[in-house]
Coordinates of C-alpha atoms in Angstrom, one line a residue:
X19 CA 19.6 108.5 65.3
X20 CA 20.9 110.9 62.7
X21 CA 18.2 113.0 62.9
X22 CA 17.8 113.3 66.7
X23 CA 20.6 113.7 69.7
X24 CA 20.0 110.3 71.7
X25 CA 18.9 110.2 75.1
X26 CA 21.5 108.9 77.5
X27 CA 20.5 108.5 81.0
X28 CA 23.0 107.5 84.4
X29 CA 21.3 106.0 87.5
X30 CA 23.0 106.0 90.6
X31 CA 25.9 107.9 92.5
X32 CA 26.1 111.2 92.1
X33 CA 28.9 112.7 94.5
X34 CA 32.1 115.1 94.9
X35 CA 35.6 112.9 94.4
X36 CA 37.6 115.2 96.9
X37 CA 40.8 114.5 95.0
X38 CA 44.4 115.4 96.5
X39 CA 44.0 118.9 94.3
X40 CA 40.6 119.6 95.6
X41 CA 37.1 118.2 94.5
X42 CA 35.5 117.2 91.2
X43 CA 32.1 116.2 90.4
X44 CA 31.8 112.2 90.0
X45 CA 29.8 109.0 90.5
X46 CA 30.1 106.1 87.8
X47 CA 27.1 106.4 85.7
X48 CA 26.9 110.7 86.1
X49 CA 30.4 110.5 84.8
X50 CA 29.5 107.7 81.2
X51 CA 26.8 110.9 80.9
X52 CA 29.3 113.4 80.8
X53 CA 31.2 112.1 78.0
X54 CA 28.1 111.0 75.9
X55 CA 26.9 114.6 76.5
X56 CA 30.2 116.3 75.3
X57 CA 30.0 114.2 72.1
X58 CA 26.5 115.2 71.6
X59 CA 24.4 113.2 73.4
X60 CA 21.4 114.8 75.4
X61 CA 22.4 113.7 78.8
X62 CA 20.4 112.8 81.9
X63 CA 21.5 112.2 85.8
X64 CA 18.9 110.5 88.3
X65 CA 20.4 110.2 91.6
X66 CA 19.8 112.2 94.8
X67 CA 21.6 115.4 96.4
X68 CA 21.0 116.3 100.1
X69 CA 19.1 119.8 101.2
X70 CA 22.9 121.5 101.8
X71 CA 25.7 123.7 100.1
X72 CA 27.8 120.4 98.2
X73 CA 24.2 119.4 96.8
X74 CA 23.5 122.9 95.3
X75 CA 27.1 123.1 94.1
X76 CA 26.7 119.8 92.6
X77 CA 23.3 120.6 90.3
X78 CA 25.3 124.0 89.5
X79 CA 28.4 121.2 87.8
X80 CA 25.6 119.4 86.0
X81 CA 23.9 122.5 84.8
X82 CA 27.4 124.1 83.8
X83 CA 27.9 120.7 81.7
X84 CA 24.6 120.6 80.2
X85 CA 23.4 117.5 81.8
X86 CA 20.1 117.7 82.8
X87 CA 18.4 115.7 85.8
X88 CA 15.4 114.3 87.6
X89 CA 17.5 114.8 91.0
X90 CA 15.8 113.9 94.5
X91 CA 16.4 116.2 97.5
X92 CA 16.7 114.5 100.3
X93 CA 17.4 114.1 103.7
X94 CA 20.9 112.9 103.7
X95 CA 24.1 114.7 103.0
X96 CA 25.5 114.7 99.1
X97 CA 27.9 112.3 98.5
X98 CA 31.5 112.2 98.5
X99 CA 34.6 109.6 98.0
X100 CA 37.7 110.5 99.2
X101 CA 40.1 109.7 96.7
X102 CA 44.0 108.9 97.1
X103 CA 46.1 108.7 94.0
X104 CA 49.6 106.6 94.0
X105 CA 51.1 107.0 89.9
X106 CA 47.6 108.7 89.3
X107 CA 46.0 105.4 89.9
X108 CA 42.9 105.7 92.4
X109 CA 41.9 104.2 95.6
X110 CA 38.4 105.4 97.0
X111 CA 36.9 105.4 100.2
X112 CA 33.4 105.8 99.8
X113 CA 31.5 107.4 102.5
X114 CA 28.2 105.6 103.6
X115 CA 24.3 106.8 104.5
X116 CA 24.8 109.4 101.6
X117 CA 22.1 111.1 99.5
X118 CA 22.4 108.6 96.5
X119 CA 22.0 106.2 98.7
X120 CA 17.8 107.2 98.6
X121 CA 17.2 107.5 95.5
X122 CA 13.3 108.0 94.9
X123 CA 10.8 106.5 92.6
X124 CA 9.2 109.2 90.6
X125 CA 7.0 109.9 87.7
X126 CA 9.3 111.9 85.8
X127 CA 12.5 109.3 86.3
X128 CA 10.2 106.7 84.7
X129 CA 8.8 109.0 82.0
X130 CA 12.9 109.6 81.0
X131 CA 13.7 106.2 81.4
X132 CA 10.9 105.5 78.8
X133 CA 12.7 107.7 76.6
X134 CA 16.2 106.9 76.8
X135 CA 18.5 105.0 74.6
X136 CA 20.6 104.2 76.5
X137 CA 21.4 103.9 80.3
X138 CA 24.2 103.2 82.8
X139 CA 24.2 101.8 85.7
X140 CA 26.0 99.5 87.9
X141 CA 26.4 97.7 91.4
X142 CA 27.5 100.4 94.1
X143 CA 24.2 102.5 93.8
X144 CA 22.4 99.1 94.5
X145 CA 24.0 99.0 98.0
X146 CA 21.2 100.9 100.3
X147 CA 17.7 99.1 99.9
X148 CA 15.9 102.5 98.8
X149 CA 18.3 102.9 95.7
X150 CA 18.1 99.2 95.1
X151 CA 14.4 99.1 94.7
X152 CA 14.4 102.6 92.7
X153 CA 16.9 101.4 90.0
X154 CA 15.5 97.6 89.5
X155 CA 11.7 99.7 88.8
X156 CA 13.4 102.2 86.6
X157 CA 15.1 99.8 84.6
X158 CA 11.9 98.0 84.3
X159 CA 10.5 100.7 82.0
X160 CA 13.6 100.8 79.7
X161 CA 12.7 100.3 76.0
X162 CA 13.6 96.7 74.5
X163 CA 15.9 98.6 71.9
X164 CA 17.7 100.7 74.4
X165 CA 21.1 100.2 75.2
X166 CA 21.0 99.2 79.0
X167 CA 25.0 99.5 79.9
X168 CA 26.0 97.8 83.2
X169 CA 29.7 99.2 84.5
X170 CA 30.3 96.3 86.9
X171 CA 32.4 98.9 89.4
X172 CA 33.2 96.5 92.2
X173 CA 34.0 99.3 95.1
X174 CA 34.9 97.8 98.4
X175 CA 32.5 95.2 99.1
X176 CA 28.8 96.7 97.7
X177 CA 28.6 93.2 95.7
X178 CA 27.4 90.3 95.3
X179 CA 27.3 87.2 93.5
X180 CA 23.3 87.7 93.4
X181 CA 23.2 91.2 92.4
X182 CA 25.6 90.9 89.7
X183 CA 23.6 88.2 88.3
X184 CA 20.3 90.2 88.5
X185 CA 21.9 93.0 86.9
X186 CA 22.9 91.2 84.1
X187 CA 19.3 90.2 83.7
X188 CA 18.4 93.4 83.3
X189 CA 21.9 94.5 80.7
X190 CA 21.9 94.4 77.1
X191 CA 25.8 95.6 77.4
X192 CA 28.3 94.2 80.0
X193 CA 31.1 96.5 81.2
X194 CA 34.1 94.5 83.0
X195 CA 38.2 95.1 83.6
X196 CA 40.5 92.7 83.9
X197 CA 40.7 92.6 87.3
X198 CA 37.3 92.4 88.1
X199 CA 36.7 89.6 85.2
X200 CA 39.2 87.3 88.0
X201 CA 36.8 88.0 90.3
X202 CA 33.8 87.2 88.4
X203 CA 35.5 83.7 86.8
X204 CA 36.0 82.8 90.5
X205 CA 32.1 83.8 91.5
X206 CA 30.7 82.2 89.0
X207 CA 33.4 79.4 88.4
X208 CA 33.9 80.3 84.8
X209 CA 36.7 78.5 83.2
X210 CA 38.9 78.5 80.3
X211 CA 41.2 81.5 79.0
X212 CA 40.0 85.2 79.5
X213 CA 38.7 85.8 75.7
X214 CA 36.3 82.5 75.9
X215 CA 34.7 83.3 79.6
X216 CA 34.1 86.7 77.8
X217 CA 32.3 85.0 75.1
X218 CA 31.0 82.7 77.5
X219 CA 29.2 85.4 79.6
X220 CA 28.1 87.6 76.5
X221 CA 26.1 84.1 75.3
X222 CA 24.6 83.2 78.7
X223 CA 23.0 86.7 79.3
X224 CA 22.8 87.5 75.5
X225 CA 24.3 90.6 75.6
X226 CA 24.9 92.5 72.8
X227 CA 28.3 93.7 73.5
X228 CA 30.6 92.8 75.8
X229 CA 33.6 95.3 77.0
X230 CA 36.5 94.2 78.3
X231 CA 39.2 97.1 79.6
X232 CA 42.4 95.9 80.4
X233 CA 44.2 99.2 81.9
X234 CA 47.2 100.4 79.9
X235 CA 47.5 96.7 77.7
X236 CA 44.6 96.9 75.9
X237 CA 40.6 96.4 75.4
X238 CA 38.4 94.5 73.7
X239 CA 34.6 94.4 73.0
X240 CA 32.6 91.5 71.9
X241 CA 29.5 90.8 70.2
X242 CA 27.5 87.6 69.2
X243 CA 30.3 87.7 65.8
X244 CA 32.3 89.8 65.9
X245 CA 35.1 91.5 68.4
X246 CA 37.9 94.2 68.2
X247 CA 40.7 94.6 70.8
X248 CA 42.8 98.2 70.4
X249 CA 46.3 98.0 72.5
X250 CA 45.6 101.2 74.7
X251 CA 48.0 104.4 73.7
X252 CA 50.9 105.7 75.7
X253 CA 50.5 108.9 77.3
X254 CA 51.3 111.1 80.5
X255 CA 48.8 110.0 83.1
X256 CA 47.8 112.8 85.4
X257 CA 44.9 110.8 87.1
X258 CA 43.0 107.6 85.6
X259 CA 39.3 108.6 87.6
X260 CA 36.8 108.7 85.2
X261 CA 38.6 107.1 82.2
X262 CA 36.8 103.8 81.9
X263 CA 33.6 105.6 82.8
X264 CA 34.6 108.1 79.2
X265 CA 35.6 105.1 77.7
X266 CA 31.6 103.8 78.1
X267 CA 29.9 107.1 77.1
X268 CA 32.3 107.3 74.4
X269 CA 31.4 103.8 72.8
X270 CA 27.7 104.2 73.7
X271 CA 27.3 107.5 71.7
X272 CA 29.2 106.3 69.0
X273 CA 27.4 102.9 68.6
X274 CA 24.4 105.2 68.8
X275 CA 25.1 107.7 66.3
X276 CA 25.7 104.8 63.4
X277 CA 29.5 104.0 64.0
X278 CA 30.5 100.4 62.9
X279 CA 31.9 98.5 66.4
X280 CA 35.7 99.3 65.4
X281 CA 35.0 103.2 64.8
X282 CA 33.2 103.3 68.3
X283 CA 35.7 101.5 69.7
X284 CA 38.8 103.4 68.3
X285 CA 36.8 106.5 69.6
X286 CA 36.4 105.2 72.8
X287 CA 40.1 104.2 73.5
X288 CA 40.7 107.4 72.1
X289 CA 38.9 109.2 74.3
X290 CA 39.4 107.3 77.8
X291 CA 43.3 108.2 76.6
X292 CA 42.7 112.1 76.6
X293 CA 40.7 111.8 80.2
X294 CA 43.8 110.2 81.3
X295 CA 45.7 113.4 80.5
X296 CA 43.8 115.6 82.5
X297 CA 43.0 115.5 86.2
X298 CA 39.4 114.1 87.8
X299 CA 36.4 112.7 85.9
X300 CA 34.8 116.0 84.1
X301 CA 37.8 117.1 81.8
X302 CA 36.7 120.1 79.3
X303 CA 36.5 118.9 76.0
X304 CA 39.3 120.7 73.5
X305 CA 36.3 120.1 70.9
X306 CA 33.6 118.2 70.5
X307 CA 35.0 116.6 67.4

Protein backbone atom coordinates (compact mmCIF):
# COMPACT_ATOMS: atom_id res chain seq x y z
CA UNK A 1 0.00 0.00 0.00
CA UNK A 2 2.92 2.37 0.29
CA UNK A 3 3.00 3.06 -3.12
CA UNK A 4 -0.76 3.65 -3.76
CA UNK A 5 -3.57 5.60 -1.59
CA UNK A 6 -6.10 2.61 -0.66
CA UNK A 7 -9.45 2.50 -1.82
CA UNK A 8 -12.01 2.74 1.02
CA UNK A 9 -15.48 2.38 0.16
CA UNK A 10 -18.96 3.05 2.61
CA UNK A 11 -22.32 1.37 1.67
CA UNK A 12 -25.36 2.52 3.08
CA UNK A 13 -26.88 5.74 4.73
CA UNK A 14 -26.05 8.73 3.55
CA UNK A 15 -28.15 11.59 5.31
CA UNK A 16 -28.18 15.15 7.14
CA UNK A 17 -27.94 14.67 11.21
CA UNK A 18 -30.05 17.87 11.98
CA UNK A 19 -28.24 18.45 15.14
CA UNK A 20 -29.58 20.97 18.01
CA UNK A 21 -26.85 23.68 16.22
CA UNK A 22 -28.11 22.93 12.82
CA UNK A 23 -27.33 20.07 10.29
CA UNK A 24 -24.18 18.02 9.36
CA UNK A 25 -23.58 15.55 6.79
CA UNK A 26 -23.70 11.82 8.32
CA UNK A 27 -24.74 8.10 7.86
CA UNK A 28 -22.41 5.38 9.53
CA UNK A 29 -20.36 4.05 6.75
CA UNK A 30 -20.16 7.81 4.69
CA UNK A 31 -18.81 8.98 8.03
CA UNK A 32 -15.70 5.65 8.61
CA UNK A 33 -14.98 7.27 4.81
CA UNK A 34 -14.53 10.62 5.94
CA UNK A 35 -11.88 9.87 8.35
CA UNK A 36 -10.01 7.32 6.14
CA UNK A 37 -10.12 10.05 3.43
CA UNK A 38 -8.69 12.83 5.70
CA UNK A 39 -5.73 10.53 6.58
CA UNK A 40 -5.19 9.79 3.05
CA UNK A 41 -7.31 7.40 1.95
CA UNK A 42 -9.09 7.70 -1.58
CA UNK A 43 -12.60 7.58 -0.29
CA UNK A 44 -15.84 6.30 -1.85
CA UNK A 45 -19.78 6.77 -0.81
CA UNK A 46 -22.52 4.42 -2.53
CA UNK A 47 -25.79 5.26 -1.22
CA UNK A 48 -28.73 7.19 -2.72
CA UNK A 49 -29.81 11.01 -2.49
CA UNK A 50 -33.33 12.10 -3.62
CA UNK A 51 -33.98 14.50 -6.90
CA UNK A 52 -34.35 17.75 -4.28
CA UNK A 53 -32.25 20.71 -2.58
CA UNK A 54 -30.86 18.47 0.77
CA UNK A 55 -29.61 15.77 -1.98
CA UNK A 56 -27.67 18.40 -3.99
CA UNK A 57 -26.40 19.97 -0.83
CA UNK A 58 -25.38 16.66 0.29
CA UNK A 59 -23.08 15.68 -2.98
CA UNK A 60 -21.80 19.38 -2.67
CA UNK A 61 -20.39 18.01 1.45
CA UNK A 62 -18.87 14.95 -0.24
CA UNK A 63 -17.29 16.81 -3.07
CA UNK A 64 -16.04 19.69 -0.53
CA UNK A 65 -14.47 16.67 1.47
CA UNK A 66 -13.04 14.89 -1.39
CA UNK A 67 -15.04 11.83 -1.26
CA UNK A 68 -16.05 10.65 -4.29
CA UNK A 69 -19.35 8.61 -5.09
CA UNK A 70 -21.41 6.20 -7.25
CA UNK A 71 -24.64 8.01 -5.71
CA UNK A 72 -28.26 6.94 -7.07
CA UNK A 73 -30.92 9.65 -7.68
CA UNK A 74 -33.92 8.60 -6.75
CA UNK A 75 -37.28 8.96 -6.06
CA UNK A 76 -37.43 9.43 -2.44
CA UNK A 77 -36.45 12.41 -0.27
CA UNK A 78 -32.54 12.50 1.18
CA UNK A 79 -32.25 11.24 4.37
CA UNK A 80 -32.19 12.78 7.70
CA UNK A 81 -31.99 11.76 11.56
CA UNK A 82 -32.95 13.99 13.96
CA UNK A 83 -30.56 14.01 16.55
CA UNK A 84 -31.01 15.07 20.46
CA UNK A 85 -27.96 15.40 22.48
CA UNK A 86 -28.11 15.11 26.57
CA UNK A 87 -24.03 15.57 27.88
CA UNK A 88 -23.25 15.45 24.12
CA UNK A 89 -24.30 11.89 24.09
CA UNK A 90 -26.81 11.14 21.02
CA UNK A 91 -30.16 9.81 20.63
CA UNK A 92 -31.45 9.53 16.91
CA UNK A 93 -34.72 9.24 15.42
CA UNK A 94 -34.31 8.07 12.05
CA UNK A 95 -36.76 8.99 9.57
CA UNK A 96 -38.12 6.08 7.34
CA UNK A 97 -38.92 5.62 3.27
CA UNK A 98 -35.74 7.73 2.73
CA UNK A 99 -33.43 7.80 -0.37
CA UNK A 100 -30.79 5.38 1.11
CA UNK A 101 -33.32 3.29 1.73
CA UNK A 102 -33.14 2.37 -2.46
CA UNK A 103 -30.09 2.02 -3.02
CA UNK A 104 -29.50 0.63 -6.71
CA UNK A 105 -27.42 -2.10 -8.19
CA UNK A 106 -25.08 -0.59 -10.75
CA UNK A 107 -22.23 -1.32 -12.93
CA UNK A 108 -19.95 1.23 -11.61
CA UNK A 109 -20.83 0.41 -7.63
CA UNK A 110 -19.59 -3.24 -8.55
CA UNK A 111 -16.62 -2.11 -10.61
CA UNK A 112 -15.54 0.07 -7.20
CA UNK A 113 -16.30 -2.53 -5.01
CA UNK A 114 -13.92 -4.73 -7.12
CA UNK A 115 -11.42 -2.21 -6.37
CA UNK A 116 -11.61 -1.40 -2.89
CA UNK A 117 -9.69 -2.39 0.09
CA UNK A 118 -11.61 -1.96 2.26
CA UNK A 119 -15.41 -1.40 2.92
CA UNK A 120 -17.91 -0.49 5.66
CA UNK A 121 -21.05 -1.31 6.18
CA UNK A 122 -23.44 -2.31 8.62
CA UNK A 123 -27.16 -3.27 9.61
CA UNK A 124 -29.43 -0.05 9.37
CA UNK A 125 -28.96 0.32 5.51
CA UNK A 126 -30.13 -3.36 5.35
CA UNK A 127 -33.63 -2.33 6.70
CA UNK A 128 -35.65 -1.50 3.20
CA UNK A 129 -35.58 -4.69 0.83
CA UNK A 130 -34.04 -2.66 -2.19
CA UNK A 131 -30.82 -1.63 -0.11
CA UNK A 132 -30.73 -5.05 1.36
CA UNK A 133 -30.47 -6.82 -1.87
CA UNK A 134 -27.96 -4.03 -3.34
CA UNK A 135 -25.44 -4.26 -0.41
CA UNK A 136 -25.48 -8.40 -0.05
CA UNK A 137 -24.54 -8.25 -4.27
CA UNK A 138 -22.01 -5.62 -3.79
CA UNK A 139 -20.38 -7.24 -1.15
CA UNK A 140 -20.35 -10.25 -3.22
CA UNK A 141 -17.75 -8.74 -5.57
CA UNK A 142 -15.43 -7.62 -2.68
CA UNK A 143 -11.83 -8.92 -3.19
CA UNK A 144 -10.75 -11.92 -0.68
CA UNK A 145 -7.87 -9.59 0.64
CA UNK A 146 -10.03 -6.56 1.30
CA UNK A 147 -10.89 -5.50 4.51
CA UNK A 148 -14.75 -5.90 4.63
CA UNK A 149 -15.55 -3.72 8.14
CA UNK A 150 -19.05 -4.40 9.64
CA UNK A 151 -20.08 -1.43 12.33
CA UNK A 152 -22.79 -3.43 14.02
CA UNK A 153 -24.88 0.17 14.64
CA UNK A 154 -27.98 -1.27 16.22
CA UNK A 155 -30.52 1.92 15.65
CA UNK A 156 -33.95 1.44 16.96
CA UNK A 157 -35.07 -1.85 15.94
CA UNK A 158 -33.47 -2.37 11.96
CA UNK A 159 -31.98 -5.76 13.38
CA UNK A 160 -31.98 -8.99 13.62
CA UNK A 161 -30.64 -11.97 14.88
CA UNK A 162 -30.54 -13.28 11.13
CA UNK A 163 -29.11 -10.34 9.60
CA UNK A 164 -26.37 -9.90 11.93
CA UNK A 165 -25.40 -13.40 11.39
CA UNK A 166 -25.39 -13.02 7.51
CA UNK A 167 -23.41 -10.00 7.88
CA UNK A 168 -20.83 -11.52 9.65
CA UNK A 169 -20.64 -14.07 6.89
CA UNK A 170 -19.83 -11.64 4.70
CA UNK A 171 -17.13 -9.49 7.46
CA UNK A 172 -13.52 -10.03 7.65
CA UNK A 173 -13.60 -7.21 10.66
CA UNK A 174 -16.32 -7.07 13.37
CA UNK A 175 -17.12 -3.65 14.87
CA UNK A 176 -19.14 -3.90 18.30
CA UNK A 177 -19.56 -1.43 21.78
CA UNK A 178 -20.16 -2.54 24.86
CA UNK A 179 -23.56 -2.10 24.91
CA UNK A 180 -24.47 -3.72 21.88
CA UNK A 181 -21.93 -6.85 22.68
CA UNK A 182 -25.03 -7.40 25.80
CA UNK A 183 -27.24 -7.60 23.27
CA UNK A 184 -25.47 -9.84 21.04
CA UNK A 185 -24.38 -12.37 24.12
CA UNK A 186 -28.17 -12.54 24.78
CA UNK A 187 -29.04 -13.20 20.87
CA UNK A 188 -26.86 -15.56 20.39
CA UNK A 189 -26.55 -16.90 24.04
CA UNK A 190 -22.84 -16.37 24.22
CA UNK A 191 -21.45 -16.96 27.65
CA UNK A 192 -18.52 -16.39 29.68
CA UNK A 193 -16.79 -12.92 30.54
CA UNK A 194 -16.88 -10.00 27.83
CA UNK A 195 -12.97 -10.60 26.54
CA UNK A 196 -13.71 -14.50 25.88
CA UNK A 197 -17.23 -14.02 23.84
CA UNK A 198 -15.10 -11.51 21.98
CA UNK A 199 -12.67 -14.18 21.19
CA UNK A 200 -15.39 -16.47 20.95
CA UNK A 201 -17.06 -14.53 17.98
CA UNK A 202 -13.74 -13.48 16.21
CA UNK A 203 -13.07 -17.57 15.98
CA UNK A 204 -16.54 -18.66 14.88
CA UNK A 205 -16.74 -16.14 11.92
CA UNK A 206 -12.88 -16.02 11.54
CA UNK A 207 -12.50 -12.59 11.56
CA UNK A 208 -9.52 -10.96 11.34
CA UNK A 209 -9.94 -8.36 13.91
CA UNK A 210 -12.31 -7.80 16.28
CA UNK A 211 -13.11 -4.16 17.86
CA UNK A 212 -14.47 -3.76 20.83
CA UNK A 213 -15.31 0.21 21.97
CA UNK A 214 -16.24 0.66 25.34
CA UNK A 215 -17.24 4.53 25.45
CA UNK A 216 -15.07 6.68 27.71
CA UNK A 217 -13.37 3.20 29.65
CA UNK A 218 -11.62 1.92 27.02
CA UNK A 219 -11.26 -0.32 23.74
CA UNK A 220 -9.85 -3.23 22.64
CA UNK A 221 -9.27 -5.02 19.24
CA UNK A 222 -8.59 -8.60 18.76
CA UNK A 223 -7.03 -10.86 16.33
CA UNK A 224 -6.51 -14.67 16.04
CA UNK A 225 -3.08 -13.81 18.57
CA UNK A 226 -2.91 -11.07 19.50
CA UNK A 227 -5.04 -7.94 21.20
CA UNK A 228 -4.43 -4.43 22.57
CA UNK A 229 -6.92 -2.45 24.74
CA UNK A 230 -6.06 1.58 25.13
CA UNK A 231 -8.06 3.20 28.27
CA UNK A 232 -9.85 6.02 26.16
CA UNK A 233 -8.40 9.78 26.99
CA UNK A 234 -10.08 12.44 28.95
CA UNK A 235 -11.25 15.34 27.08
CA UNK A 236 -14.09 18.12 26.77
CA UNK A 237 -16.85 16.38 24.83
CA UNK A 238 -18.78 18.70 22.64
CA UNK A 239 -20.81 15.90 20.81
CA UNK A 240 -19.79 11.97 20.60
CA UNK A 241 -21.71 11.58 16.67
CA UNK A 242 -19.35 10.22 14.57
CA UNK A 243 -16.61 9.19 16.96
CA UNK A 244 -16.79 5.49 16.82
CA UNK A 245 -17.42 5.75 13.07
CA UNK A 246 -13.50 7.97 13.11
CA UNK A 247 -12.46 5.57 15.29
CA UNK A 248 -13.11 2.75 12.28
CA UNK A 249 -11.65 4.75 9.41
CA UNK A 250 -8.89 5.66 11.54
CA UNK A 251 -7.85 1.94 12.32
CA UNK A 252 -8.78 0.75 8.79
CA UNK A 253 -6.26 3.31 7.03
CA UNK A 254 -3.76 2.69 9.41
CA UNK A 255 -3.90 -1.19 9.28
CA UNK A 256 -3.77 -0.44 5.60
CA UNK A 257 -1.03 1.80 5.27
CA UNK A 258 1.53 -0.89 7.14
CA UNK A 259 0.84 0.14 10.89
CA UNK A 260 1.47 -2.79 13.41
CA UNK A 261 -2.21 -3.38 15.37
CA UNK A 262 -1.08 -1.14 18.42
CA UNK A 263 0.10 1.92 16.13
CA UNK A 264 -3.40 1.68 14.39
CA UNK A 265 -4.96 1.33 17.36
CA UNK A 266 -3.28 4.20 19.37
CA UNK A 267 -4.25 6.23 16.18
CA UNK A 268 -7.60 5.34 16.23
CA UNK A 269 -8.33 6.15 19.98
CA UNK A 270 -6.46 9.05 19.19
CA UNK A 271 -8.43 10.22 16.63
CA UNK A 272 -12.17 9.17 17.80
CA UNK A 273 -10.78 11.45 20.95
CA UNK A 274 -10.28 14.70 18.73
CA UNK A 275 -13.95 14.08 16.93
CA UNK A 276 -15.16 14.13 20.36
CA UNK A 277 -13.97 17.66 20.73
CA UNK A 278 -15.62 19.07 17.94
CA UNK A 279 -19.29 19.10 17.14
CA UNK A 280 -21.20 16.56 14.41
CA UNK A 281 -19.49 13.67 12.39
CA UNK A 282 -17.35 15.72 9.62
CA UNK A 283 -14.84 17.72 11.92
CA UNK A 284 -11.99 19.56 9.75
CA UNK A 285 -8.84 17.99 10.29
CA UNK A 286 -6.08 20.51 12.05
CA UNK A 287 -3.66 18.32 9.71
CA UNK A 288 -3.56 15.44 8.14
CA UNK A 289 -0.72 14.15 10.23
Amino acid sequence: MENKKPIVVGIGELLWDVLPTGKRAGGAPINFVYHATQMGAEGYAISAVGNDLSGTEIVQELEKNHISNSLGTVEYPTGSVMVELKEGIPTYTIIEGVAWDHIPLTQESIDLIKRADAICFGTLALRSQTSKETILSLLSYAREDALRFFDINIRQSYYSKELIETLLHKANVFKINDEELVLLRDMCKLEGSDDEVCRQILQMYNLKYLVLTAGCAFSSIYTADEVSTIPTPRVEVADTVGAGDSFSGAFVYSVLTGKSLREAHQTAVETAAFVCTQEGAWPPYPNKD
